[in-house]
PDB file of C-alpha atoms in Angstrom:
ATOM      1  CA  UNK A   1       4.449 -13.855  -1.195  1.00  0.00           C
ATOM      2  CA  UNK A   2       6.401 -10.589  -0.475  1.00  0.00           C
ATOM      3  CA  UNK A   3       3.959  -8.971   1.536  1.00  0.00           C
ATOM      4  CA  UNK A   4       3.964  -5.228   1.081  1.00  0.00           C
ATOM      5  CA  UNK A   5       6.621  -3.503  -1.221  1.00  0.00           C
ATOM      6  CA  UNK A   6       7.660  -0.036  -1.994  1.00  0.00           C
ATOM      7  CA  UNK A   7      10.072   1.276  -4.276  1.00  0.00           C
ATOM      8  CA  UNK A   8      12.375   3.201  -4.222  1.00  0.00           C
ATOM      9  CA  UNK A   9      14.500   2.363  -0.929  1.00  0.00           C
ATOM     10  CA  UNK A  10      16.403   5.874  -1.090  1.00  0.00           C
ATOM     11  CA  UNK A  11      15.526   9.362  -3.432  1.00  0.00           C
ATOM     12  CA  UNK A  12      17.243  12.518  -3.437  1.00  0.00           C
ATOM     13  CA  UNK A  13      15.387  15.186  -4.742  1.00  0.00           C
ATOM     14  CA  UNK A  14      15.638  18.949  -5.327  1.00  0.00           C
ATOM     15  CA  UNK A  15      12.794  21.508  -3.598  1.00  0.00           C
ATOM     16  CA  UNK A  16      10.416  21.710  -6.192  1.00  0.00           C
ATOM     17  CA  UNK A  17      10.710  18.525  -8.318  1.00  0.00           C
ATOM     18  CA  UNK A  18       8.260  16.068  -8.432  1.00  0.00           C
ATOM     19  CA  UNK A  19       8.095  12.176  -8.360  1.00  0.00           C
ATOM     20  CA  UNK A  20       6.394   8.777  -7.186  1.00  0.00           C
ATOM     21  CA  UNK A  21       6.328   6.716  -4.441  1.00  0.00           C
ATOM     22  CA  UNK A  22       4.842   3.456  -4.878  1.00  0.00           C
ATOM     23  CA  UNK A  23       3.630   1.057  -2.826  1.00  0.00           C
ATOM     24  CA  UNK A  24       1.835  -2.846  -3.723  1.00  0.00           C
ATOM     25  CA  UNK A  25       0.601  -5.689  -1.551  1.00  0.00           C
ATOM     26  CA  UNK A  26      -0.586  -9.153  -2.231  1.00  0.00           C
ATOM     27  CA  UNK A  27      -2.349  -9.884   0.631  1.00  0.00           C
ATOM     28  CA  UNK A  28      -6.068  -8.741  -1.140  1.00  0.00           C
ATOM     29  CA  UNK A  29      -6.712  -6.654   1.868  1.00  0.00           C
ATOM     30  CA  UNK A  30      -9.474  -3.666   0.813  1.00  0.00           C
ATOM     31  CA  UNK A  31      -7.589  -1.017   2.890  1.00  0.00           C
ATOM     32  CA  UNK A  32      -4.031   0.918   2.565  1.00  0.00           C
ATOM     33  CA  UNK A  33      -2.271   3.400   4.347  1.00  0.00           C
ATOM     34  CA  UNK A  34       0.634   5.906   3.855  1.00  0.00           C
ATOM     35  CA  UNK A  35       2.283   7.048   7.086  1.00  0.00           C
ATOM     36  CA  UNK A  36       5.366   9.192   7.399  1.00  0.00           C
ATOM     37  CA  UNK A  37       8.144   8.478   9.975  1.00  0.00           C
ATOM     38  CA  UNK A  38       9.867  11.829  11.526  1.00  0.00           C
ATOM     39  CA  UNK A  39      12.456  12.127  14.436  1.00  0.00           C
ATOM     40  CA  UNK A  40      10.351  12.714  17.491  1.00  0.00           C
ATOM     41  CA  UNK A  41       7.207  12.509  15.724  1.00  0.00           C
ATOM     42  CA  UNK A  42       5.969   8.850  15.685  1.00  0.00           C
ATOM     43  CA  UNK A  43       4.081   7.636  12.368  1.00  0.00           C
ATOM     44  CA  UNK A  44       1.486  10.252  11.389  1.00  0.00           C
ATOM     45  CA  UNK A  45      -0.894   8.718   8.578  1.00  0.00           C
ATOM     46  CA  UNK A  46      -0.865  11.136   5.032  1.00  0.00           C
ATOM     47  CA  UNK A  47      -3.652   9.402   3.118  1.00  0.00           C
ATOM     48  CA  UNK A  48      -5.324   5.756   3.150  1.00  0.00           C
ATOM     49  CA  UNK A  49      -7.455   3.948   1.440  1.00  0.00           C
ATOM     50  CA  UNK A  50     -10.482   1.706   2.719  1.00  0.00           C
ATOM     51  CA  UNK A  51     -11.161   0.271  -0.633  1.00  0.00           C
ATOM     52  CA  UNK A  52      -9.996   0.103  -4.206  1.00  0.00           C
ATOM     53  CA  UNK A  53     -11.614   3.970  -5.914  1.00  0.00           C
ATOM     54  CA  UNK A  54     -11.451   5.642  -2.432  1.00  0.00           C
ATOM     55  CA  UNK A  55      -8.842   7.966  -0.443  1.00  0.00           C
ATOM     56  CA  UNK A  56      -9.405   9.718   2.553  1.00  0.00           C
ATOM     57  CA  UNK A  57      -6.951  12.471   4.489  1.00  0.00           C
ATOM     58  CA  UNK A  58      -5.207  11.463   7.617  1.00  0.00           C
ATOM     59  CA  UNK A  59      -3.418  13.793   9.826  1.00  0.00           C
ATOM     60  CA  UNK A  60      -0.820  15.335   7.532  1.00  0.00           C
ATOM     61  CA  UNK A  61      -2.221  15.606   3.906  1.00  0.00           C
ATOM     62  CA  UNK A  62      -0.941  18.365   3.213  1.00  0.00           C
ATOM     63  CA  UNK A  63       1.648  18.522  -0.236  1.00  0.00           C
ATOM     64  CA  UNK A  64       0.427  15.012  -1.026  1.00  0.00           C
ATOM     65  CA  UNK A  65      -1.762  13.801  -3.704  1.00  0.00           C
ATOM     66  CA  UNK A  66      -2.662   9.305  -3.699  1.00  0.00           C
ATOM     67  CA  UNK A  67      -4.035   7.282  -6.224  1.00  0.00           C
ATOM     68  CA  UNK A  68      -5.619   3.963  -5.340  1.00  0.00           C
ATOM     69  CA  UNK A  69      -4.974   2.619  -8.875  1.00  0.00           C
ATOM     70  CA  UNK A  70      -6.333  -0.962  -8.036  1.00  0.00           C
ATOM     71  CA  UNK A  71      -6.568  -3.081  -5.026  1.00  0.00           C
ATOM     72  CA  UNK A  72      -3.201  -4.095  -4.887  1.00  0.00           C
ATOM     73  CA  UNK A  73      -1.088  -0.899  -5.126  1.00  0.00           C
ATOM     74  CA  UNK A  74      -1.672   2.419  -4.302  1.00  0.00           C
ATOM     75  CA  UNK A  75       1.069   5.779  -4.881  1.00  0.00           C
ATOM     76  CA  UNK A  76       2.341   8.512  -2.646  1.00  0.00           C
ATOM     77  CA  UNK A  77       2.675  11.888  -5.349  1.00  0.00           C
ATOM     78  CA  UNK A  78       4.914  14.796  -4.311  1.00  0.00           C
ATOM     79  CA  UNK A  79       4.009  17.260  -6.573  1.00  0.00           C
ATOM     80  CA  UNK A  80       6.727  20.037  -5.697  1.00  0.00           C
ATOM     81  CA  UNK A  81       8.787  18.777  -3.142  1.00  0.00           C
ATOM     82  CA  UNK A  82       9.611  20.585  -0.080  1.00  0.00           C
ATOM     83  CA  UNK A  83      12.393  20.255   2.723  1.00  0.00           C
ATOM     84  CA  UNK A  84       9.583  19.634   5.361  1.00  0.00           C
ATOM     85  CA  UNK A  85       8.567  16.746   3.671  1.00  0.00           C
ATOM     86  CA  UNK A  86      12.347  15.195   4.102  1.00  0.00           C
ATOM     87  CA  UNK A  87      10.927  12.039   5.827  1.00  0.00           C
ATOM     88  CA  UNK A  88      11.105   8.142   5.941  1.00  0.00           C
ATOM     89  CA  UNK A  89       7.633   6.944   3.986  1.00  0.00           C
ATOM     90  CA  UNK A  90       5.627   3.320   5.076  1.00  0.00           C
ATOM     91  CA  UNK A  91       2.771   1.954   3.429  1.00  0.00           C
ATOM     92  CA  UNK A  92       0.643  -0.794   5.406  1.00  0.00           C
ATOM     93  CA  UNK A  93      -2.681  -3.046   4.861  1.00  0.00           C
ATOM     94  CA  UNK A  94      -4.364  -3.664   7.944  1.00  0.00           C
ATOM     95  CA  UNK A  95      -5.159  -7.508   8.547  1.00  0.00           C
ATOM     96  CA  UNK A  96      -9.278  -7.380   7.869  1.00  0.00           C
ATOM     97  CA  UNK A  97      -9.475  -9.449  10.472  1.00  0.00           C
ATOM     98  CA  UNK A  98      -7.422  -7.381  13.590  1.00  0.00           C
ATOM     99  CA  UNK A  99      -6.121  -4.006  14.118  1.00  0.00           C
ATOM    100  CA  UNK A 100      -2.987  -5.051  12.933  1.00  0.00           C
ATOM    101  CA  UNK A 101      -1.381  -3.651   9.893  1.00  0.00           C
ATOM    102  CA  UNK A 102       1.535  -5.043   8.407  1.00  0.00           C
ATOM    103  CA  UNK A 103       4.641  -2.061   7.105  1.00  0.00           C
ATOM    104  CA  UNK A 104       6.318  -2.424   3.954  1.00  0.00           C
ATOM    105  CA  UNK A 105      10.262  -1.740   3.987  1.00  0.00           C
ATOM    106  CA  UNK A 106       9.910   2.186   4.047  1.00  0.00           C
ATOM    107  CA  UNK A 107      10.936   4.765   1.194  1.00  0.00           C
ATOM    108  CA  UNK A 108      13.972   7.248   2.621  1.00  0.00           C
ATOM    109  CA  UNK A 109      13.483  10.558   1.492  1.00  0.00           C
ATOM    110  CA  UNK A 110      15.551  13.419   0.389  1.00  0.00           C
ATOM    111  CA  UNK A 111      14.869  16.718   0.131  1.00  0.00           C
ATOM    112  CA  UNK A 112      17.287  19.679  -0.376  1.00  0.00           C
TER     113      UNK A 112
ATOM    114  CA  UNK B   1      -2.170  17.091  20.315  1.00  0.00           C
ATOM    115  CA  UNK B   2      -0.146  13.644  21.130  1.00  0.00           C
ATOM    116  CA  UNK B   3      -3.303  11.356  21.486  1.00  0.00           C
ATOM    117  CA  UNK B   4      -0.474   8.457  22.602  1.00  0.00           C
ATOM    118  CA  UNK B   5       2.711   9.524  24.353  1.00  0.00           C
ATOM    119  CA  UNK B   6       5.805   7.754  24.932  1.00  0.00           C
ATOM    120  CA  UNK B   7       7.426   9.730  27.447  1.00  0.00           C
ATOM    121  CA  UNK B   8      11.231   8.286  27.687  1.00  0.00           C
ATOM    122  CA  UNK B   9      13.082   8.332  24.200  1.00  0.00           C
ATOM    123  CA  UNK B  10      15.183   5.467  25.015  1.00  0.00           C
ATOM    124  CA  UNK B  11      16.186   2.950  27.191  1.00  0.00           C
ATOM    125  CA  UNK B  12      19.062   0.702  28.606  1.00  0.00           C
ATOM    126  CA  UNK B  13      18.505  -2.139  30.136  1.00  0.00           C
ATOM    127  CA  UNK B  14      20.843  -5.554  31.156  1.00  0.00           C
ATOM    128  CA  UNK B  15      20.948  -8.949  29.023  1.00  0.00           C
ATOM    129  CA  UNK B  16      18.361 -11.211  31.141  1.00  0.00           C
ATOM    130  CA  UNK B  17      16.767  -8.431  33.162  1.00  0.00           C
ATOM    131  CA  UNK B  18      12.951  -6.595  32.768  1.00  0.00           C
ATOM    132  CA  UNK B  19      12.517  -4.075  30.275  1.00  0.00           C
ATOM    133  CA  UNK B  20       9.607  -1.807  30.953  1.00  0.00           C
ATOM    134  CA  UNK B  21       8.519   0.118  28.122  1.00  0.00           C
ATOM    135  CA  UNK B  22       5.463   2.579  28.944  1.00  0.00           C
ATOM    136  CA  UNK B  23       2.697   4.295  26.451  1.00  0.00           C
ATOM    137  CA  UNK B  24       0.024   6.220  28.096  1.00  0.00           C
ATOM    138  CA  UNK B  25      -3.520   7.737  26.049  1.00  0.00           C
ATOM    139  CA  UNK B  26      -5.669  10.517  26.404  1.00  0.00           C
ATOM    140  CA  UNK B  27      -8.722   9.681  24.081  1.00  0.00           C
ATOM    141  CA  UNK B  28     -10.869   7.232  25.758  1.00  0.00           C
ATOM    142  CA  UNK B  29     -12.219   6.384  22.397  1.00  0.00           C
ATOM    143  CA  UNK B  30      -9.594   3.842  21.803  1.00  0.00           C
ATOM    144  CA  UNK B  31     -10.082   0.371  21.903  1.00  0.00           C
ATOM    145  CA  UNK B  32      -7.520  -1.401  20.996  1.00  0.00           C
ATOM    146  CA  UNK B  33      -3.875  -0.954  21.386  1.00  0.00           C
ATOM    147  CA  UNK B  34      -1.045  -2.690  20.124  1.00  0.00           C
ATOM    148  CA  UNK B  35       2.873  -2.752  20.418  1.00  0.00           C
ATOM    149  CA  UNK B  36       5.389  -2.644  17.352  1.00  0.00           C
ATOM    150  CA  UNK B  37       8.959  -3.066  16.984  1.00  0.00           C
ATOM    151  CA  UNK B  38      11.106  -1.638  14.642  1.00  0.00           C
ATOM    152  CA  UNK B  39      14.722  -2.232  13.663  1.00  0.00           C
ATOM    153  CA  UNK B  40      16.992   0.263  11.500  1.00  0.00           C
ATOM    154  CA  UNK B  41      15.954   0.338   7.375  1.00  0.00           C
ATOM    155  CA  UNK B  42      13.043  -1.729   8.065  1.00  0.00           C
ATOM    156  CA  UNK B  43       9.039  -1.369   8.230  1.00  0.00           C
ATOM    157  CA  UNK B  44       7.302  -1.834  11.913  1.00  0.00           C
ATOM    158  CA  UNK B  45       6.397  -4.889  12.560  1.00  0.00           C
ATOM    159  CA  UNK B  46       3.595  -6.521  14.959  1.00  0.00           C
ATOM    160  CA  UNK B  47       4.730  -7.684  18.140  1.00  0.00           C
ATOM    161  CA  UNK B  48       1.219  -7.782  20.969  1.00  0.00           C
ATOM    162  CA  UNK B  49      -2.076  -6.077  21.419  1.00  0.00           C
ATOM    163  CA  UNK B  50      -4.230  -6.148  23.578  1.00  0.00           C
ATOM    164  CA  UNK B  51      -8.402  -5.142  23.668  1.00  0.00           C
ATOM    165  CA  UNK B  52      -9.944  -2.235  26.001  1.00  0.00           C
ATOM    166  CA  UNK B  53     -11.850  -5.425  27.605  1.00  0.00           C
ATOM    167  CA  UNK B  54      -9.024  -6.889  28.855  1.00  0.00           C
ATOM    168  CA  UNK B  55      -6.221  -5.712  31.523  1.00  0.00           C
ATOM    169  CA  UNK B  56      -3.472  -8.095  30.437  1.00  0.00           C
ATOM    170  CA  UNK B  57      -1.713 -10.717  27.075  1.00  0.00           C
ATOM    171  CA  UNK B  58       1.013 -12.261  27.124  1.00  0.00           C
ATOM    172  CA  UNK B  59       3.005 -13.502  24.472  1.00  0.00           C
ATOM    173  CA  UNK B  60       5.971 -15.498  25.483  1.00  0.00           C
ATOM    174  CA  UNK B  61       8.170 -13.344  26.937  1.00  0.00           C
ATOM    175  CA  UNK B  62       6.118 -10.245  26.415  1.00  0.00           C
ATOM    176  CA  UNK B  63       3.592  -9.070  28.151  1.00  0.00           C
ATOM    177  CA  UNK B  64       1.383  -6.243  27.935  1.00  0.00           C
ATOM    178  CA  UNK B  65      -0.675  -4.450  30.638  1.00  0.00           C
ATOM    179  CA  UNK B  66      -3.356  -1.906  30.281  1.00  0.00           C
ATOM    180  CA  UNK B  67      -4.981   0.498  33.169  1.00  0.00           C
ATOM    181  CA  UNK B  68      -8.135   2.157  31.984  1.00  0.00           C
ATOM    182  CA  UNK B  69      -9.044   4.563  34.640  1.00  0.00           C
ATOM    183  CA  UNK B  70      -5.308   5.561  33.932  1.00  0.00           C
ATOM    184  CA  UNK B  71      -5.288   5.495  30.599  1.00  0.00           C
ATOM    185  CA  UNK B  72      -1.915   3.995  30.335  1.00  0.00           C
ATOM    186  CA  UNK B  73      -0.143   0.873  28.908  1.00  0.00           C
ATOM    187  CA  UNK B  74       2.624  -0.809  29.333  1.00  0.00           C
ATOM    188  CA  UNK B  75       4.929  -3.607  28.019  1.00  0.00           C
ATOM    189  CA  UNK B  76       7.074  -6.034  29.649  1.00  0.00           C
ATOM    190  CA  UNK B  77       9.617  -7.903  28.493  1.00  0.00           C
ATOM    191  CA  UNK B  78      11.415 -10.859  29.964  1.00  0.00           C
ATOM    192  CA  UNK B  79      14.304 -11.829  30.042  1.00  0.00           C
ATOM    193  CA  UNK B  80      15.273  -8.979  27.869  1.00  0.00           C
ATOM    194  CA  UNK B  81      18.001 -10.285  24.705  1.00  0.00           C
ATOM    195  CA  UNK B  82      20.348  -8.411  22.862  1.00  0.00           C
ATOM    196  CA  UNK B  83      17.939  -8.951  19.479  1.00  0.00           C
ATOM    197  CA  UNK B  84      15.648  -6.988  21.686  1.00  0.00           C
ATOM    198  CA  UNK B  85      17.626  -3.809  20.830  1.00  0.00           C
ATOM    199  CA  UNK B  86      15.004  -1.922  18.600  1.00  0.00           C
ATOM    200  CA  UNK B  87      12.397   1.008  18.820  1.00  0.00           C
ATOM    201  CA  UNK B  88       9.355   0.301  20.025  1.00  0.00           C
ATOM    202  CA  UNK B  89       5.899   2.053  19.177  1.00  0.00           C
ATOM    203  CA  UNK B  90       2.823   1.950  21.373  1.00  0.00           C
ATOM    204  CA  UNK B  91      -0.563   2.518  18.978  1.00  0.00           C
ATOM    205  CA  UNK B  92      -4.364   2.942  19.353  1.00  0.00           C
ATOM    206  CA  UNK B  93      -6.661   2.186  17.495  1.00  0.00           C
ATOM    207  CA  UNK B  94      -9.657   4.037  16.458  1.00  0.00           C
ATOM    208  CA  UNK B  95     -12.705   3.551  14.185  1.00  0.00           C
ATOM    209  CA  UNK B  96     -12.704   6.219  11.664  1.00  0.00           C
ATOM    210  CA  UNK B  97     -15.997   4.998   9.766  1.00  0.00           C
ATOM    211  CA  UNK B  98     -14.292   3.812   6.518  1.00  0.00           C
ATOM    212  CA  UNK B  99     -11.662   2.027   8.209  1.00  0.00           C
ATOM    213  CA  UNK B 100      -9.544   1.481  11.281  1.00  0.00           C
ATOM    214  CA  UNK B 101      -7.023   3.957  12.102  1.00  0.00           C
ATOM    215  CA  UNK B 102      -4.224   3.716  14.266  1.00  0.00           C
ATOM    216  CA  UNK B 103      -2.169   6.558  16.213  1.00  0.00           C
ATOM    217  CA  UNK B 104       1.393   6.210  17.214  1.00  0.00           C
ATOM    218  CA  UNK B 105       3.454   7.338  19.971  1.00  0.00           C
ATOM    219  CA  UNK B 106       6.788   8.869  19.291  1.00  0.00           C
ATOM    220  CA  UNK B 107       8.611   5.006  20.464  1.00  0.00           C
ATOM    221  CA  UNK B 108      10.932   4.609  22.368  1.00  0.00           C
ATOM    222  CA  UNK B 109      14.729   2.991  21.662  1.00  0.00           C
ATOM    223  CA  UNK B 110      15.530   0.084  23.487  1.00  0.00           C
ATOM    224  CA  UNK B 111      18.981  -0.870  23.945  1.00  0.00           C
ATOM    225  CA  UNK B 112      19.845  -4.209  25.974  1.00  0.00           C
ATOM    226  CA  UNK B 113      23.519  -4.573  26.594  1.00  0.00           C
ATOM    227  CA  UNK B 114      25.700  -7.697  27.148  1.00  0.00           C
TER     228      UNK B 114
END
């Protein structure tokens, strides 16, 4: 039982390139979140799901694409990377239950 | 617009004495707020909450307060331990329609010395 899991831990990337961040939970909760972590800033939310075929924006969609591919995972697209988006990435499920959500390990990212 | 503030950055505080970490709100929408703690290269993690309907949980040696008519929050703990040493972020939560959304303040570092 691992929880919530994201991969990768660390990613350099280039302005302009492209790539992946994934995100899975075995907890069968109907809901996921992607937040980003800045200096300063808190956790703003990017995109979440409240059930498996549905996304929603949060506060800072913008340069983001998701995909809720089933109920257990659900991906974080850069599509051209920019330096603004240099940032420490968390996925959570909210308990159905509470308001709490539980973080995965976060995805540190790179971007020159 | 910072719907939940944490107005000091960090904080130092003695092995075995109070540490007061304060959160306060402007959107009287929320009803629920809740306390994480986060250590270096990991996720947040749940620590306390508390509902709108209440003024005060404890959790062993945490302890959360709320004041509506000031909109503002607080947590307490006590005694304060070196494993303490972590940021903490104050949240509210807020029903979007689809789901249950939760804003953060900006946390604040606590560091308890020896």
């Amino acid at each position: 039982n691992a929880g919530v899991t994201q991969t990768p831990k660390f990613q350099v990337l280039k302005t302009g390139q492209s790539m992946t961040l994934q995100c899975a939970q075995d907890m069968n909760h109907n809901s996921m979140y992607w937040y980003r972590q800045d200096p300063g800033m808190g956790l703003r939310l990017i995109y979440y799901s409240a059930s498996e075929g549905t996304t929603d924006k949060g506060e800072v969609p913008n340069g983001y694409n998701v995909s809720r591919l089933n109920k257990r995972e659900f991906s974080l697209r850069l599509e051209s990377a920019a330096p603004s988006q240099t940032s420490v990435y968390f996925c959570a499920t909210p308990n159905p239950s509470s308001y709490t959500q539980y973080f995965g390990p976060g995805t540190r990212l790179t971007v020159l | 617009d910072q719907q939940v503030k944490q107005n000091s950055p960090s904080l130092s505080v003695q092995e075995g004495r109070i540490s007061i970490l304060n959160c306060d709100y402007t959107n009287s929408m929320f009803d629920y707020f809740l306390w994480y703690k986060k250590y270096p290269a990991e996720g947040p993690t749940f620590l306390i909450s508390i509902s709108s309907i209440k003024d005060k949980n404890e959790d062993g040696r945490f302890t959360v307060f709320l004041n509506k008519s000031a909109k503002h929050l607080s947590l307490h703990i006590v005694p304060s331990q070196p494993g303490d040493s972590a940021v903490y972020f104050c949240a509210a939560s807020g029903f979007t329609g689809t789901a249950s959304k939760l804003t953060f303040g900006t946390g604040t570092r606590l560091q308890v010395t020896l």
